[in-house]
Amino acid sequence: ILIIGVTNLATIHFFGMSDVYHNRLAGLASRDVNVSTRVDEYKIAWTMFLESPVFGKGFGVTHLMHFNNGTDVVEKEVSYMHNWIFYFLRSGGLFGLLVYSAFLIMPLYFIVKVRNLNTPVGLWIFLTIGCLMCYALFFAVFRLLPFNFIIGCIGGVAMAHYARMRLYRDIDGISNE
């Protein structure tokens, strides 16, 4: 995690985005528009989740958002959410969140199951899923087909890696449990 953090900070500095990054952090307290809009989304999602906690309000449900375009405030009905956890709580309730979480966590399970996080494939799967899950906490990418396709492919690689490791362990007579 430390290496990822240092790499991210070096990338921000290398591309000359330090001012943008620091201004964004400083602006959190002064109602940065992007941050405040997301916080409003999270409040709406939480309220909708509390109204229907088991199965949610349904996928495709919309909510009213207020956007400041610089000169005036625009109201718009939107169905997206910039956080996969709040999106699935709002739309699918606890059931939807558990199903999608299982979809995300499944590759990690297979890597841990074969006790092979220290292999290049295992580490790649772990870091990729971790990065994608973190990225989807702040951006609505989890609703895009390519994002889910990538997760599915990684899940397939994890399952194949698990099957391969289990086969080799069974052949060598080593217990997988």
mmCIF file with all atom_site columns, C-alpha atoms in Angstrom:
data_model
loop_
_atom_site.group_PDB
_atom_site.id
_atom_site.type_symbol
_atom_site.label_atom_id
_atom_site.label_alt_id
_atom_site.label_comp_id
_atom_site.label_asym_id
_atom_site.label_entity_id
_atom_site.label_seq_id
_atom_site.pdbx_PDB_ins_code
_atom_site.Cartn_x
_atom_site.Cartn_y
_atom_site.Cartn_z
_atom_site.occupancy
_atom_site.B_iso_or_equiv
_atom_site.pdbx_formal_charge
_atom_site.auth_seq_id
_atom_site.auth_comp_id
_atom_site.auth_asym_id
_atom_site.auth_atom_id
_atom_site.pdbx_PDB_model_num
ATOM 1   C CA . ILE A 1 1   ? 0.000   0.000   0.000   1.00 0.00 ? 1   ILE A CA 1
ATOM 2   C CA . LEU A 1 2   ? 2.891   2.320   0.772   1.00 0.00 ? 2   LEU A CA 1
ATOM 3   C CA . ILE A 1 3   ? 4.378   1.666   -2.676  1.00 0.00 ? 3   ILE A CA 1
ATOM 4   C CA . ILE A 1 4   ? 1.020   2.448   -4.328  1.00 0.00 ? 4   ILE A CA 1
ATOM 5   C CA . GLY A 1 5   ? 0.703   5.683   -2.336  1.00 0.00 ? 5   GLY A CA 1
ATOM 6   C CA . VAL A 1 6   ? 4.231   6.835   -3.170  1.00 0.00 ? 6   VAL A CA 1
ATOM 7   C CA . THR A 1 7   ? 3.712   5.927   -6.837  1.00 0.00 ? 7   THR A CA 1
ATOM 8   C CA . ASN A 1 8   ? 0.461   7.925   -6.944  1.00 0.00 ? 8   ASN A CA 1
ATOM 9   C CA . LEU A 1 9   ? 2.078   10.977  -5.332  1.00 0.00 ? 9   LEU A CA 1
ATOM 10  C CA . ALA A 1 10  ? 5.054   10.751  -7.718  1.00 0.00 ? 10  ALA A CA 1
ATOM 11  C CA . THR A 1 11  ? 2.659   10.531  -10.687 1.00 0.00 ? 11  THR A CA 1
ATOM 12  C CA . ILE A 1 12  ? 0.725   13.576  -9.479  1.00 0.00 ? 12  ILE A CA 1
ATOM 13  C CA . HIS A 1 13  ? 3.977   15.512  -9.118  1.00 0.00 ? 13  HIS A CA 1
ATOM 14  C CA . PHE A 1 14  ? 5.420   14.262  -12.437 1.00 0.00 ? 14  PHE A CA 1
ATOM 15  C CA . PHE A 1 15  ? 2.364   15.397  -14.439 1.00 0.00 ? 15  PHE A CA 1
ATOM 16  C CA . GLY A 1 16  ? 2.319   18.799  -12.718 1.00 0.00 ? 16  GLY A CA 1
ATOM 17  C CA . MET A 1 17  ? -0.997  18.191  -10.950 1.00 0.00 ? 17  MET A CA 1
ATOM 18  C CA . SER A 1 18  ? 0.236   19.080  -7.451  1.00 0.00 ? 18  SER A CA 1
ATOM 19  C CA . ASP A 1 19  ? -1.639  22.386  -7.416  1.00 0.00 ? 19  ASP A CA 1
ATOM 20  C CA . VAL A 1 20  ? -4.871  20.740  -8.548  1.00 0.00 ? 20  VAL A CA 1
ATOM 21  C CA . TYR A 1 21  ? -4.486  17.982  -5.963  1.00 0.00 ? 21  TYR A CA 1
ATOM 22  C CA . HIS A 1 22  ? -3.686  20.376  -3.100  1.00 0.00 ? 22  HIS A CA 1
ATOM 23  C CA . ASN A 1 23  ? -6.447  22.793  -4.108  1.00 0.00 ? 23  ASN A CA 1
ATOM 24  C CA . ARG A 1 24  ? -8.938  19.912  -4.179  1.00 0.00 ? 24  ARG A CA 1
ATOM 25  C CA . LEU A 1 25  ? -7.888  18.815  -0.695  1.00 0.00 ? 25  LEU A CA 1
ATOM 26  C CA . ALA A 1 26  ? -8.000  22.382  0.599   1.00 0.00 ? 26  ALA A CA 1
ATOM 27  C CA . GLY A 1 27  ? -11.366 22.892  -1.094  1.00 0.00 ? 27  GLY A CA 1
ATOM 28  C CA . LEU A 1 28  ? -13.021 20.019  0.736   1.00 0.00 ? 28  LEU A CA 1
ATOM 29  C CA . ALA A 1 29  ? -13.783 22.298  3.637   1.00 0.00 ? 29  ALA A CA 1
ATOM 30  C CA . SER A 1 30  ? -15.031 25.066  1.345   1.00 0.00 ? 30  SER A CA 1
ATOM 31  C CA . ARG A 1 31  ? -17.657 22.982  -0.507  1.00 0.00 ? 31  ARG A CA 1
ATOM 32  C CA . ASP A 1 32  ? -15.746 21.833  -3.580  1.00 0.00 ? 32  ASP A CA 1
ATOM 33  C CA . VAL A 1 33  ? -18.513 21.303  -6.157  1.00 0.00 ? 33  VAL A CA 1
ATOM 34  C CA . ASN A 1 34  ? -17.431 17.781  -7.100  1.00 0.00 ? 34  ASN A CA 1
ATOM 35  C CA . VAL A 1 35  ? -17.115 16.662  -3.504  1.00 0.00 ? 35  VAL A CA 1
ATOM 36  C CA . SER A 1 36  ? -20.307 18.346  -2.318  1.00 0.00 ? 36  SER A CA 1
ATOM 37  C CA . THR A 1 37  ? -22.287 16.823  -5.208  1.00 0.00 ? 37  THR A CA 1
ATOM 38  C CA . ARG A 1 38  ? -21.057 13.362  -4.280  1.00 0.00 ? 38  ARG A CA 1
ATOM 39  C CA . VAL A 1 39  ? -21.877 13.914  -0.615  1.00 0.00 ? 39  VAL A CA 1
ATOM 40  C CA . ASP A 1 40  ? -25.404 14.970  -1.648  1.00 0.00 ? 40  ASP A CA 1
ATOM 41  C CA . GLU A 1 41  ? -25.654 11.779  -3.762  1.00 0.00 ? 41  GLU A CA 1
ATOM 42  C CA . TYR A 1 42  ? -24.583 9.653   -0.812  1.00 0.00 ? 42  TYR A CA 1
ATOM 43  C CA . LYS A 1 43  ? -27.217 11.267  1.433   1.00 0.00 ? 43  LYS A CA 1
ATOM 44  C CA . ILE A 1 44  ? -29.928 10.635  -1.164  1.00 0.00 ? 44  ILE A CA 1
ATOM 45  C CA . ALA A 1 45  ? -28.763 7.042   -1.651  1.00 0.00 ? 45  ALA A CA 1
ATOM 46  C CA . TRP A 1 46  ? -28.731 6.386   2.087   1.00 0.00 ? 46  TRP A CA 1
ATOM 47  C CA . THR A 1 47  ? -32.243 7.790   2.504   1.00 0.00 ? 47  THR A CA 1
ATOM 48  C CA . MET A 1 48  ? -33.525 5.649   -0.376  1.00 0.00 ? 48  MET A CA 1
ATOM 49  C CA . PHE A 1 49  ? -31.760 2.597   1.061   1.00 0.00 ? 49  PHE A CA 1
ATOM 50  C CA . LEU A 1 50  ? -33.424 3.111   4.448   1.00 0.00 ? 50  LEU A CA 1
ATOM 51  C CA . GLU A 1 51  ? -36.820 3.226   2.716   1.00 0.00 ? 51  GLU A CA 1
ATOM 52  C CA . SER A 1 52  ? -36.200 -0.208  1.127   1.00 0.00 ? 52  SER A CA 1
ATOM 53  C CA . PRO A 1 53  ? -33.201 -1.871  2.794   1.00 0.00 ? 53  PRO A CA 1
ATOM 54  C CA . VAL A 1 54  ? -33.570 -5.489  1.638   1.00 0.00 ? 54  VAL A CA 1
ATOM 55  C CA . PHE A 1 55  ? -34.076 -5.187  -2.143  1.00 0.00 ? 55  PHE A CA 1
ATOM 56  C CA . GLY A 1 56  ? -33.537 -1.451  -2.707  1.00 0.00 ? 56  GLY A CA 1
ATOM 57  C CA . LYS A 1 57  ? -35.523 0.871   -4.932  1.00 0.00 ? 57  LYS A CA 1
ATOM 58  C CA . GLY A 1 58  ? -34.704 -0.975  -8.158  1.00 0.00 ? 58  GLY A CA 1
ATOM 59  C CA . PHE A 1 59  ? -32.128 -0.504  -10.878 1.00 0.00 ? 59  PHE A CA 1
ATOM 60  C CA . GLY A 1 60  ? -33.007 2.462   -13.044 1.00 0.00 ? 60  GLY A CA 1
ATOM 61  C CA . VAL A 1 61  ? -34.508 4.495   -10.212 1.00 0.00 ? 61  VAL A CA 1
ATOM 62  C CA . THR A 1 62  ? -33.687 8.188   -10.517 1.00 0.00 ? 62  THR A CA 1
ATOM 63  C CA . HIS A 1 63  ? -33.110 10.981  -8.058  1.00 0.00 ? 63  HIS A CA 1
ATOM 64  C CA . LEU A 1 64  ? -33.072 14.757  -8.389  1.00 0.00 ? 64  LEU A CA 1
ATOM 65  C CA . MET A 1 65  ? -29.656 16.426  -8.347  1.00 0.00 ? 65  MET A CA 1
ATOM 66  C CA . HIS A 1 66  ? -28.762 20.110  -8.326  1.00 0.00 ? 66  HIS A CA 1
ATOM 67  C CA . PHE A 1 67  ? -25.769 21.102  -10.449 1.00 0.00 ? 67  PHE A CA 1
ATOM 68  C CA . ASN A 1 68  ? -24.086 24.487  -10.448 1.00 0.00 ? 68  ASN A CA 1
ATOM 69  C CA . ASN A 1 69  ? -23.003 25.311  -13.997 1.00 0.00 ? 69  ASN A CA 1
ATOM 70  C CA . GLY A 1 70  ? -21.223 28.499  -12.969 1.00 0.00 ? 70  GLY A CA 1
ATOM 71  C CA . THR A 1 71  ? -24.076 30.931  -13.552 1.00 0.00 ? 71  THR A CA 1
ATOM 72  C CA . ASP A 1 72  ? -27.113 29.182  -12.090 1.00 0.00 ? 72  ASP A CA 1
ATOM 73  C CA . VAL A 1 73  ? -28.269 25.926  -10.527 1.00 0.00 ? 73  VAL A CA 1
ATOM 74  C CA . VAL A 1 74  ? -29.678 23.256  -12.820 1.00 0.00 ? 74  VAL A CA 1
ATOM 75  C CA . GLU A 1 75  ? -31.928 20.455  -11.592 1.00 0.00 ? 75  GLU A CA 1
ATOM 76  C CA . LYS A 1 76  ? -31.691 17.094  -13.306 1.00 0.00 ? 76  LYS A CA 1
ATOM 77  C CA . GLU A 1 77  ? -33.052 13.601  -12.714 1.00 0.00 ? 77  GLU A CA 1
ATOM 78  C CA . VAL A 1 78  ? -30.164 11.120  -12.770 1.00 0.00 ? 78  VAL A CA 1
ATOM 79  C CA . SER A 1 79  ? -29.905 7.388   -12.180 1.00 0.00 ? 79  SER A CA 1
ATOM 80  C CA . TYR A 1 80  ? -26.178 7.100   -11.597 1.00 0.00 ? 80  TYR A CA 1
ATOM 81  C CA . MET A 1 81  ? -24.226 7.302   -8.374  1.00 0.00 ? 81  MET A CA 1
ATOM 82  C CA . HIS A 1 82  ? -20.493 7.960   -7.993  1.00 0.00 ? 82  HIS A CA 1
ATOM 83  C CA . ASN A 1 83  ? -19.952 5.173   -5.456  1.00 0.00 ? 83  ASN A CA 1
ATOM 84  C CA . TRP A 1 84  ? -20.611 1.482   -6.074  1.00 0.00 ? 84  TRP A CA 1
ATOM 85  C CA . ILE A 1 85  ? -21.504 0.748   -2.456  1.00 0.00 ? 85  ILE A CA 1
ATOM 86  C CA . PHE A 1 86  ? -24.129 3.491   -2.231  1.00 0.00 ? 86  PHE A CA 1
ATOM 87  C CA . TYR A 1 87  ? -25.387 2.698   -5.740  1.00 0.00 ? 87  TYR A CA 1
ATOM 88  C CA . PHE A 1 88  ? -26.050 -0.944  -4.906  1.00 0.00 ? 88  PHE A CA 1
ATOM 89  C CA . LEU A 1 89  ? -27.508 -0.128  -1.481  1.00 0.00 ? 89  LEU A CA 1
ATOM 90  C CA . ARG A 1 90  ? -29.911 2.334   -3.128  1.00 0.00 ? 90  ARG A CA 1
ATOM 91  C CA . SER A 1 91  ? -30.777 0.235   -6.160  1.00 0.00 ? 91  SER A CA 1
ATOM 92  C CA . GLY A 1 92  ? -30.463 -3.357  -4.960  1.00 0.00 ? 92  GLY A CA 1
ATOM 93  C CA . GLY A 1 93  ? -30.566 -3.053  -1.185  1.00 0.00 ? 93  GLY A CA 1
ATOM 94  C CA . LEU A 1 94  ? -28.490 -5.370  0.957   1.00 0.00 ? 94  LEU A CA 1
ATOM 95  C CA . PHE A 1 95  ? -29.228 -8.209  -1.460  1.00 0.00 ? 95  PHE A CA 1
ATOM 96  C CA . GLY A 1 96  ? -27.855 -6.283  -4.467  1.00 0.00 ? 96  GLY A CA 1
ATOM 97  C CA . LEU A 1 97  ? -24.807 -5.116  -2.535  1.00 0.00 ? 97  LEU A CA 1
ATOM 98  C CA . LEU A 1 98  ? -24.010 -8.671  -1.432  1.00 0.00 ? 98  LEU A CA 1
ATOM 99  C CA . VAL A 1 99  ? -24.364 -10.071 -4.961  1.00 0.00 ? 99  VAL A CA 1
ATOM 100 C CA . TYR A 1 100 ? -22.138 -7.423  -6.571  1.00 0.00 ? 100 TYR A CA 1
ATOM 101 C CA . SER A 1 101 ? -19.640 -7.588  -3.698  1.00 0.00 ? 101 SER A CA 1
ATOM 102 C CA . ALA A 1 102 ? -19.387 -11.340 -4.211  1.00 0.00 ? 102 ALA A CA 1
ATOM 103 C CA . PHE A 1 103 ? -18.688 -10.685 -7.892  1.00 0.00 ? 103 PHE A CA 1
ATOM 104 C CA . LEU A 1 104 ? -15.844 -8.325  -6.934  1.00 0.00 ? 104 LEU A CA 1
ATOM 105 C CA . ILE A 1 105 ? -14.439 -10.401 -4.096  1.00 0.00 ? 105 ILE A CA 1
ATOM 106 C CA . MET A 1 106 ? -14.617 -13.796 -5.831  1.00 0.00 ? 106 MET A CA 1
ATOM 107 C CA . PRO A 1 107 ? -11.211 -13.432 -7.570  1.00 0.00 ? 107 PRO A CA 1
ATOM 108 C CA . LEU A 1 108 ? -9.607  -12.519 -4.251  1.00 0.00 ? 108 LEU A CA 1
ATOM 109 C CA . TYR A 1 109 ? -11.157 -15.584 -2.636  1.00 0.00 ? 109 TYR A CA 1
ATOM 110 C CA . PHE A 1 110 ? -9.593  -17.907 -5.201  1.00 0.00 ? 110 PHE A CA 1
ATOM 111 C CA . ILE A 1 111 ? -6.168  -16.325 -4.742  1.00 0.00 ? 111 ILE A CA 1
ATOM 112 C CA . VAL A 1 112 ? -6.347  -16.597 -0.952  1.00 0.00 ? 112 VAL A CA 1
ATOM 113 C CA . LYS A 1 113 ? -7.780  -20.134 -1.210  1.00 0.00 ? 113 LYS A CA 1
ATOM 114 C CA . VAL A 1 114 ? -4.677  -21.443 -2.964  1.00 0.00 ? 114 VAL A CA 1
ATOM 115 C CA . ARG A 1 115 ? -2.457  -19.416 -0.611  1.00 0.00 ? 115 ARG A CA 1
ATOM 116 C CA . ASN A 1 116 ? -0.759  -17.932 -3.633  1.00 0.00 ? 116 ASN A CA 1
ATOM 117 C CA . LEU A 1 117 ? -0.834  -14.184 -3.141  1.00 0.00 ? 117 LEU A CA 1
ATOM 118 C CA . ASN A 1 118 ? 2.946   -14.106 -3.463  1.00 0.00 ? 118 ASN A CA 1
ATOM 119 C CA . THR A 1 119 ? 2.935   -15.299 -7.095  1.00 0.00 ? 119 THR A CA 1
ATOM 120 C CA . PRO A 1 120 ? 2.967   -12.722 -9.901  1.00 0.00 ? 120 PRO A CA 1
ATOM 121 C CA . VAL A 1 121 ? -0.522  -13.773 -11.061 1.00 0.00 ? 121 VAL A CA 1
ATOM 122 C CA . GLY A 1 122 ? -1.921  -13.710 -7.533  1.00 0.00 ? 122 GLY A CA 1
ATOM 123 C CA . LEU A 1 123 ? -0.417  -10.318 -6.750  1.00 0.00 ? 123 LEU A CA 1
ATOM 124 C CA . TRP A 1 124 ? -1.612  -8.904  -10.098 1.00 0.00 ? 124 TRP A CA 1
ATOM 125 C CA . ILE A 1 125 ? -5.170  -10.089 -9.441  1.00 0.00 ? 125 ILE A CA 1
ATOM 126 C CA . PHE A 1 126 ? -5.167  -8.760  -5.880  1.00 0.00 ? 126 PHE A CA 1
ATOM 127 C CA . LEU A 1 127 ? -3.797  -5.327  -6.827  1.00 0.00 ? 127 LEU A CA 1
ATOM 128 C CA . THR A 1 128 ? -5.986  -4.963  -9.918  1.00 0.00 ? 128 THR A CA 1
ATOM 129 C CA . ILE A 1 129 ? -9.203  -5.810  -8.085  1.00 0.00 ? 129 ILE A CA 1
ATOM 130 C CA . GLY A 1 130 ? -8.181  -3.574  -5.180  1.00 0.00 ? 130 GLY A CA 1
ATOM 131 C CA . CYS A 1 131 ? -7.470  -0.631  -7.492  1.00 0.00 ? 131 CYS A CA 1
ATOM 132 C CA . LEU A 1 132 ? -10.716 -1.118  -9.424  1.00 0.00 ? 132 LEU A CA 1
ATOM 133 C CA . MET A 1 133 ? -12.760 -1.316  -6.215  1.00 0.00 ? 133 MET A CA 1
ATOM 134 C CA . CYS A 1 134 ? -11.131 1.867   -4.879  1.00 0.00 ? 134 CYS A CA 1
ATOM 135 C CA . TYR A 1 135 ? -11.582 3.705   -8.187  1.00 0.00 ? 135 TYR A CA 1
ATOM 136 C CA . ALA A 1 136 ? -15.268 2.754   -8.244  1.00 0.00 ? 136 ALA A CA 1
ATOM 137 C CA . LEU A 1 137 ? -15.737 4.362   -4.826  1.00 0.00 ? 137 LEU A CA 1
ATOM 138 C CA . PHE A 1 138 ? -15.416 7.801   -6.435  1.00 0.00 ? 138 PHE A CA 1
ATOM 139 C CA . PHE A 1 139 ? -16.441 7.372   -10.078 1.00 0.00 ? 139 PHE A CA 1
ATOM 140 C CA . ALA A 1 140 ? -19.452 5.760   -11.745 1.00 0.00 ? 140 ALA A CA 1
ATOM 141 C CA . VAL A 1 141 ? -17.308 3.353   -13.786 1.00 0.00 ? 141 VAL A CA 1
ATOM 142 C CA . PHE A 1 142 ? -18.845 0.255   -12.177 1.00 0.00 ? 142 PHE A CA 1
ATOM 143 C CA . ARG A 1 143 ? -21.967 0.779   -14.286 1.00 0.00 ? 143 ARG A CA 1
ATOM 144 C CA . LEU A 1 144 ? -19.983 0.525   -17.526 1.00 0.00 ? 144 LEU A CA 1
ATOM 145 C CA . LEU A 1 145 ? -19.818 -2.795  -19.353 1.00 0.00 ? 145 LEU A CA 1
ATOM 146 C CA . PRO A 1 146 ? -16.036 -2.645  -19.953 1.00 0.00 ? 146 PRO A CA 1
ATOM 147 C CA . PHE A 1 147 ? -15.406 -2.235  -16.219 1.00 0.00 ? 147 PHE A CA 1
ATOM 148 C CA . ASN A 1 148 ? -17.484 -5.298  -15.395 1.00 0.00 ? 148 ASN A CA 1
ATOM 149 C CA . PHE A 1 149 ? -15.994 -7.193  -18.322 1.00 0.00 ? 149 PHE A CA 1
ATOM 150 C CA . ILE A 1 150 ? -12.514 -6.551  -16.899 1.00 0.00 ? 150 ILE A CA 1
ATOM 151 C CA . ILE A 1 151 ? -13.684 -7.766  -13.470 1.00 0.00 ? 151 ILE A CA 1
ATOM 152 C CA . GLY A 1 152 ? -15.160 -10.883 -15.113 1.00 0.00 ? 152 GLY A CA 1
ATOM 153 C CA . CYS A 1 153 ? -11.951 -11.588 -17.012 1.00 0.00 ? 153 CYS A CA 1
ATOM 154 C CA . ILE A 1 154 ? -9.911  -11.193 -13.851 1.00 0.00 ? 154 ILE A CA 1
ATOM 155 C CA . GLY A 1 155 ? -12.331 -13.557 -12.115 1.00 0.00 ? 155 GLY A CA 1
ATOM 156 C CA . GLY A 1 156 ? -11.785 -16.071 -14.916 1.00 0.00 ? 156 GLY A CA 1
ATOM 157 C CA . VAL A 1 157 ? -8.008  -15.763 -14.576 1.00 0.00 ? 157 VAL A CA 1
ATOM 158 C CA . ALA A 1 158 ? -8.311  -16.240 -10.806 1.00 0.00 ? 158 ALA A CA 1
ATOM 159 C CA . MET A 1 159 ? -10.502 -19.320 -11.224 1.00 0.00 ? 159 MET A CA 1
ATOM 160 C CA . ALA A 1 160 ? -8.128  -20.805 -13.811 1.00 0.00 ? 160 ALA A CA 1
ATOM 161 C CA . HIS A 1 161 ? -5.168  -20.060 -11.553 1.00 0.00 ? 161 HIS A CA 1
ATOM 162 C CA . TYR A 1 162 ? -7.004  -21.706 -8.649  1.00 0.00 ? 162 TYR A CA 1
ATOM 163 C CA . ALA A 1 163 ? -7.874  -24.782 -10.732 1.00 0.00 ? 163 ALA A CA 1
ATOM 164 C CA . ARG A 1 164 ? -4.302  -25.066 -11.999 1.00 0.00 ? 164 ARG A CA 1
ATOM 165 C CA . MET A 1 165 ? -2.811  -24.783 -8.518  1.00 0.00 ? 165 MET A CA 1
ATOM 166 C CA . ARG A 1 166 ? -5.316  -27.259 -7.107  1.00 0.00 ? 166 ARG A CA 1
ATOM 167 C CA . LEU A 1 167 ? -4.592  -29.726 -9.912  1.00 0.00 ? 167 LEU A CA 1
ATOM 168 C CA . TYR A 1 168 ? -0.840  -29.508 -9.285  1.00 0.00 ? 168 TYR A CA 1
ATOM 169 C CA . ARG A 1 169 ? -1.348  -29.916 -5.553  1.00 0.00 ? 169 ARG A CA 1
ATOM 170 C CA . ASP A 1 170 ? -3.617  -32.924 -6.101  1.00 0.00 ? 170 ASP A CA 1
ATOM 171 C CA . ILE A 1 171 ? -1.065  -34.489 -8.446  1.00 0.00 ? 171 ILE A CA 1
ATOM 172 C CA . ASP A 1 172 ? 1.743   -33.911 -5.940  1.00 0.00 ? 172 ASP A CA 1
ATOM 173 C CA . GLY A 1 173 ? -0.438  -35.259 -3.112  1.00 0.00 ? 173 GLY A CA 1
ATOM 174 C CA . ILE A 1 174 ? -0.436  -31.985 -1.219  1.00 0.00 ? 174 ILE A CA 1
ATOM 175 C CA . SER A 1 175 ? -3.683  -31.102 0.535   1.00 0.00 ? 175 SER A CA 1
ATOM 176 C CA . ASN A 1 176 ? -5.320  -27.867 -0.569  1.00 0.00 ? 176 ASN A CA 1
ATOM 177 C CA . GLU A 1 177 ? -7.128  -27.400 2.729   1.00 0.00 ? 177 GLU A CA 1
#
